[in-house]
Structures are given as structure tokens and as C-alpha cells.
Amino acid sequence: IENYKVVNKMIAALPEVLKKILVCPNAHCITRHEPIDTLFHVISTRGDVRLSCHYCERVFSREDIREYQI
């Protein structure tokens, strides 16, 4: 935006990994019991976004993660 006018639009894209943003919903994940930063890998297929925890390797849907945001 320049001088209150839109001059360029960009398409937003998800990153390949999310670090220190979410809490793993798995109660047995090591990140819930040890001081370790969370790390999720983004899996996107045909508009469906799922997140895989790097440590416990469980895959979660958007609804599973929503209530555990930091």
C-alpha cells in the first residue's frame, strides 16, 4: 500500500514447518513434559491442511490443533 492505494497483492502460502507456535495435542508427547520447542511439519493436500508433530509423529487436523494454540 502506497498513498492509501493498493499497489501490489501477494498470495499467502503456508510454510513447510511451524516452530514454537502451537502446542502438541498429544498428552504423551515429549514437548508437553520437557522444555523442548514444538515443531510441526505442514502436510497440505487439495486444500486440506494437516500438521505432523516432529517428535511424536502424530498427524493432527486443523480442529485438533485449534484448542491448543499458544
mmCIF file of N, CA and C in Angstrom:
data_model
loop_
_atom_site.group_PDB
_atom_site.id
_atom_site.type_symbol
_atom_site.label_atom_id
_atom_site.label_comp_id
_atom_site.label_asym_id
_atom_site.label_seq_id
_atom_site.Cartn_x
_atom_site.Cartn_y
_atom_site.Cartn_z
ATOM 1 N N ILE A 1 0.854 -1.174 0.000
ATOM 2 C CA ILE A 1 0.000 0.000 0.000
ATOM 3 C C ILE A 1 0.891 1.226 0.000
ATOM 4 N N GLU A 2 0.627 2.092 -0.919
ATOM 5 C CA GLU A 2 1.331 3.368 -1.010
ATOM 6 C C GLU A 2 0.311 4.469 -1.221
ATOM 7 N N ASN A 3 0.419 5.518 -0.449
ATOM 8 C CA ASN A 3 -0.524 6.637 -0.542
ATOM 9 C C ASN A 3 -1.972 6.164 -0.473
ATOM 10 N N TYR A 4 -2.222 5.216 0.431
ATOM 11 C CA TYR A 4 -3.557 4.680 0.685
ATOM 12 C C TYR A 4 -4.152 3.905 -0.490
ATOM 13 N N LYS A 5 -3.330 3.465 -1.420
ATOM 14 C CA LYS A 5 -3.798 2.668 -2.556
ATOM 15 C C LYS A 5 -3.014 1.362 -2.617
ATOM 16 N N VAL A 6 -3.699 0.302 -3.023
ATOM 17 C CA VAL A 6 -3.060 -0.997 -3.185
ATOM 18 C C VAL A 6 -2.214 -0.972 -4.446
ATOM 19 N N VAL A 7 -0.929 -1.243 -4.313
ATOM 20 C CA VAL A 7 -0.042 -1.236 -5.470
ATOM 21 C C VAL A 7 0.434 -2.648 -5.835
ATOM 22 N N ASN A 8 0.315 -3.590 -4.893
ATOM 23 C CA ASN A 8 0.776 -4.949 -5.164
ATOM 24 C C ASN A 8 0.044 -5.921 -4.244
ATOM 25 N N LYS A 9 -0.374 -7.045 -4.787
ATOM 26 C CA LYS A 9 -1.007 -8.094 -3.996
ATOM 27 C C LYS A 9 -0.155 -9.347 -4.093
ATOM 28 N N MET A 10 -0.018 -10.048 -2.962
ATOM 29 C CA MET A 10 0.739 -11.293 -2.929
ATOM 30 C C MET A 10 -0.158 -12.420 -2.435
ATOM 31 N N ILE A 11 0.128 -13.601 -2.877
ATOM 32 C CA ILE A 11 -0.605 -14.777 -2.432
ATOM 33 C C ILE A 11 0.102 -15.338 -1.212
ATOM 34 N N ALA A 12 -0.646 -15.519 -0.127
ATOM 35 C CA ALA A 12 -0.075 -16.069 1.105
ATOM 36 C C ALA A 12 0.073 -17.583 0.963
ATOM 37 N N ALA A 13 1.164 -18.106 1.484
ATOM 38 C CA ALA A 13 1.413 -19.546 1.435
ATOM 39 C C ALA A 13 1.834 -20.034 2.807
ATOM 40 N N LEU A 14 1.467 -21.266 3.110
ATOM 41 C CA LEU A 14 1.871 -21.857 4.379
ATOM 42 C C LEU A 14 3.348 -22.233 4.330
ATOM 43 N N PRO A 15 4.049 -22.092 5.451
ATOM 44 C CA PRO A 15 5.439 -22.541 5.492
ATOM 45 C C PRO A 15 5.484 -24.067 5.567
ATOM 46 N N GLU A 16 6.648 -24.642 5.359
ATOM 47 C CA GLU A 16 6.790 -26.101 5.426
ATOM 48 C C GLU A 16 6.815 -26.596 6.862
ATOM 49 N N VAL A 17 7.294 -25.768 7.785
ATOM 50 C CA VAL A 17 7.338 -26.137 9.202
ATOM 51 C C VAL A 17 6.845 -24.977 10.067
ATOM 52 N N LEU A 18 6.287 -25.326 11.223
ATOM 53 C CA LEU A 18 5.864 -24.344 12.224
ATOM 54 C C LEU A 18 6.621 -24.656 13.507
ATOM 55 N N LYS A 19 7.367 -23.683 13.996
ATOM 56 C CA LYS A 19 8.183 -23.903 15.190
ATOM 57 C C LYS A 19 7.769 -22.920 16.285
ATOM 58 N N LYS A 20 7.567 -23.421 17.485
ATOM 59 C CA LYS A 20 7.245 -22.644 18.681
ATOM 60 C C LYS A 20 5.949 -21.846 18.561
ATOM 61 N N ILE A 21 4.999 -22.322 17.759
ATOM 62 C CA ILE A 21 3.746 -21.591 17.585
ATOM 63 C C ILE A 21 2.580 -22.337 18.228
ATOM 64 N N LEU A 22 2.582 -23.653 18.120
ATOM 65 C CA LEU A 22 1.473 -24.464 18.601
ATOM 66 C C LEU A 22 1.930 -25.422 19.693
ATOM 67 N N VAL A 23 0.960 -25.939 20.430
ATOM 68 C CA VAL A 23 1.219 -26.964 21.441
ATOM 69 C C VAL A 23 0.714 -28.285 20.877
ATOM 70 N N CYS A 24 1.477 -29.346 21.046
ATOM 71 C CA CYS A 24 1.057 -30.656 20.547
ATOM 72 C C CYS A 24 -0.123 -31.167 21.385
ATOM 73 N N PRO A 25 -1.219 -31.560 20.753
ATOM 74 C CA PRO A 25 -2.385 -32.073 21.478
ATOM 75 C C PRO A 25 -2.153 -33.438 22.134
ATOM 76 N N ASN A 26 -1.108 -34.142 21.739
ATOM 77 C CA ASN A 26 -0.824 -35.459 22.296
ATOM 78 C C ASN A 26 -0.279 -35.288 23.715
ATOM 79 N N ALA A 27 -1.033 -35.759 24.705
ATOM 80 C CA ALA A 27 -0.636 -35.619 26.113
ATOM 81 C C ALA A 27 0.656 -36.358 26.431
ATOM 82 N N HIS A 28 1.036 -37.336 25.612
ATOM 83 C CA HIS A 28 2.239 -38.123 25.866
ATOM 84 C C HIS A 28 3.455 -37.636 25.080
ATOM 85 N N CYS A 29 3.294 -36.583 24.302
ATOM 86 C CA CYS A 29 4.401 -36.038 23.507
ATOM 87 C C CYS A 29 5.453 -35.448 24.445
ATOM 88 N N ILE A 30 6.708 -35.608 24.109
ATOM 89 C CA ILE A 30 7.810 -35.119 24.937
ATOM 90 C C ILE A 30 7.773 -33.602 25.101
ATOM 91 N N THR A 31 7.208 -32.900 24.131
ATOM 92 C CA THR A 31 7.153 -31.442 24.221
ATOM 93 C C THR A 31 6.201 -30.965 25.313
ATOM 94 N N ARG A 32 5.332 -31.841 25.790
ATOM 95 C CA ARG A 32 4.404 -31.485 26.864
ATOM 96 C C ARG A 32 5.036 -31.672 28.243
ATOM 97 N N HIS A 33 6.177 -32.396 28.308
ATOM 98 C CA HIS A 33 6.782 -32.711 29.599
ATOM 99 C C HIS A 33 8.211 -32.210 29.755
ATOM 100 N N GLU A 34 8.845 -31.842 28.670
ATOM 101 C CA GLU A 34 10.226 -31.362 28.690
ATOM 102 C C GLU A 34 10.290 -29.973 28.051
ATOM 103 N N PRO A 35 11.291 -29.171 28.416
ATOM 104 C CA PRO A 35 11.413 -27.833 27.816
ATOM 105 C C PRO A 35 11.981 -27.877 26.395
ATOM 106 N N ILE A 36 11.177 -28.395 25.474
ATOM 107 C CA ILE A 36 11.576 -28.528 24.067
ATOM 108 C C ILE A 36 10.615 -27.697 23.227
ATOM 109 N N ASP A 37 11.140 -26.931 22.279
ATOM 110 C CA ASP A 37 10.292 -26.160 21.368
ATOM 111 C C ASP A 37 9.533 -27.112 20.450
ATOM 112 N N THR A 38 8.255 -26.827 20.241
ATOM 113 C CA THR A 38 7.464 -27.673 19.351
ATOM 114 C C THR A 38 7.856 -27.428 17.898
ATOM 115 N N LEU A 39 7.666 -28.450 17.085
ATOM 116 C CA LEU A 39 7.982 -28.378 15.660
ATOM 117 C C LEU A 39 6.973 -29.237 14.914
ATOM 118 N N PHE A 40 6.243 -28.617 14.000
ATOM 119 C CA PHE A 40 5.247 -29.327 13.200
ATOM 120 C C PHE A 40 5.591 -29.201 11.728
ATOM 121 N N HIS A 41 5.404 -30.286 10.991
ATOM 122 C CA HIS A 41 5.565 -30.296 9.542
ATOM 123 C C HIS A 41 4.177 -30.124 8.929
ATOM 124 N N VAL A 42 4.053 -29.226 7.971
ATOM 125 C CA VAL A 42 2.772 -28.938 7.330
ATOM 126 C C VAL A 42 2.565 -29.905 6.180
ATOM 127 N N ILE A 43 1.418 -30.586 6.194
ATOM 128 C CA ILE A 43 1.048 -31.514 5.129
ATOM 129 C C ILE A 43 -0.210 -30.945 4.486
ATOM 130 N N SER A 44 -0.098 -30.501 3.250
ATOM 131 C CA SER A 44 -1.226 -29.883 2.567
ATOM 132 C C SER A 44 -1.560 -30.681 1.310
ATOM 133 N N THR A 45 -2.791 -31.186 1.257
ATOM 134 C CA THR A 45 -3.248 -31.919 0.075
ATOM 135 C C THR A 45 -4.637 -31.441 -0.306
ATOM 136 N N ARG A 46 -4.751 -30.890 -1.496
ATOM 137 C CA ARG A 46 -6.038 -30.446 -2.048
ATOM 138 C C ARG A 46 -6.820 -29.560 -1.093
ATOM 139 N N GLY A 47 -6.161 -28.607 -0.494
ATOM 140 C CA GLY A 47 -6.835 -27.671 0.390
ATOM 141 C C GLY A 47 -7.001 -28.143 1.822
ATOM 142 N N ASP A 48 -6.728 -29.415 2.101
ATOM 143 C CA ASP A 48 -6.814 -29.953 3.453
ATOM 144 C C ASP A 48 -5.442 -29.830 4.107
ATOM 145 N N VAL A 49 -5.364 -29.113 5.210
ATOM 146 C CA VAL A 49 -4.096 -28.903 5.892
ATOM 147 C C VAL A 49 -4.053 -29.752 7.146
ATOM 148 N N ARG A 50 -2.992 -30.522 7.281
ATOM 149 C CA ARG A 50 -2.770 -31.342 8.466
ATOM 150 C C ARG A 50 -1.357 -31.054 8.962
ATOM 151 N N LEU A 51 -1.147 -31.227 10.258
ATOM 152 C CA LEU A 51 0.153 -30.955 10.861
ATOM 153 C C LEU A 51 0.684 -32.212 11.523
ATOM 154 N N SER A 52 1.949 -32.514 11.275
ATOM 155 C CA SER A 52 2.601 -33.686 11.845
ATOM 156 C C SER A 52 3.636 -33.231 12.866
ATOM 157 N N CYS A 53 3.501 -33.723 14.102
ATOM 158 C CA CYS A 53 4.449 -33.374 15.153
ATOM 159 C C CYS A 53 5.785 -34.058 14.857
ATOM 160 N N HIS A 54 6.840 -33.309 14.928
ATOM 161 C CA HIS A 54 8.172 -33.830 14.633
ATOM 162 C C HIS A 54 8.602 -34.874 15.664
ATOM 163 N N TYR A 55 8.162 -34.742 16.896
ATOM 164 C CA TYR A 55 8.637 -35.604 17.972
ATOM 165 C C TYR A 55 7.793 -36.863 18.172
ATOM 166 N N CYS A 56 6.470 -36.723 18.266
ATOM 167 C CA CYS A 56 5.639 -37.917 18.478
ATOM 168 C C CYS A 56 5.123 -38.488 17.163
ATOM 169 N N GLU A 57 5.322 -37.770 16.071
ATOM 170 C CA GLU A 57 4.959 -38.192 14.718
ATOM 171 C C GLU A 57 3.466 -38.386 14.491
ATOM 172 N N ARG A 58 2.643 -37.864 15.368
ATOM 173 C CA ARG A 58 1.203 -37.939 15.155
ATOM 174 C C ARG A 58 0.777 -36.831 14.205
ATOM 175 N N VAL A 59 -0.260 -37.107 13.433
ATOM 176 C CA VAL A 59 -0.784 -36.143 12.464
ATOM 177 C C VAL A 59 -2.109 -35.610 13.008
ATOM 178 N N PHE A 60 -2.256 -34.277 12.972
ATOM 179 C CA PHE A 60 -3.437 -33.629 13.527
ATOM 180 C C PHE A 60 -4.125 -32.776 12.472
ATOM 181 N N SER A 61 -5.444 -32.705 12.573
ATOM 182 C CA SER A 61 -6.220 -31.834 11.689
ATOM 183 C C SER A 61 -6.253 -30.426 12.285
ATOM 184 N N ARG A 62 -6.773 -29.490 11.540
ATOM 185 C CA ARG A 62 -6.880 -28.108 11.997
ATOM 186 C C ARG A 62 -7.736 -28.023 13.268
ATOM 187 N N GLU A 63 -8.808 -28.815 13.336
ATOM 188 C CA GLU A 63 -9.689 -28.803 14.501
ATOM 189 C C GLU A 63 -8.980 -29.332 15.744
ATOM 190 N N ASP A 64 -8.113 -30.332 15.580
ATOM 191 C CA ASP A 64 -7.376 -30.894 16.713
ATOM 192 C C ASP A 64 -6.432 -29.863 17.318
ATOM 193 N N ILE A 65 -5.816 -29.059 16.490
ATOM 194 C CA ILE A 65 -4.804 -28.093 16.921
ATOM 195 C C ILE A 65 -5.448 -26.817 17.480
ATOM 196 N N ARG A 66 -6.597 -26.450 17.000
ATOM 197 C CA ARG A 66 -7.211 -25.155 17.308
ATOM 198 C C ARG A 66 -7.261 -24.855 18.806
ATOM 199 N N GLU A 67 -7.632 -25.830 19.639
ATOM 200 C CA GLU A 67 -7.778 -25.558 21.062
ATOM 201 C C GLU A 67 -6.439 -25.549 21.817
ATOM 202 N N TYR A 68 -5.352 -25.875 21.151
ATOM 203 C CA TYR A 68 -4.056 -25.930 21.807
ATOM 204 C C TYR A 68 -3.103 -24.837 21.352
ATOM 205 N N GLN A 69 -3.600 -23.783 20.744
ATOM 206 C CA GLN A 69 -2.726 -22.707 20.292
ATOM 207 C C GLN A 69 -2.135 -21.968 21.473
ATOM 208 N N ILE A 70 -0.895 -21.512 21.316
ATOM 209 C CA ILE A 70 -0.215 -20.768 22.382
ATOM 210 C C ILE A 70 -0.784 -19.372 22.453
#
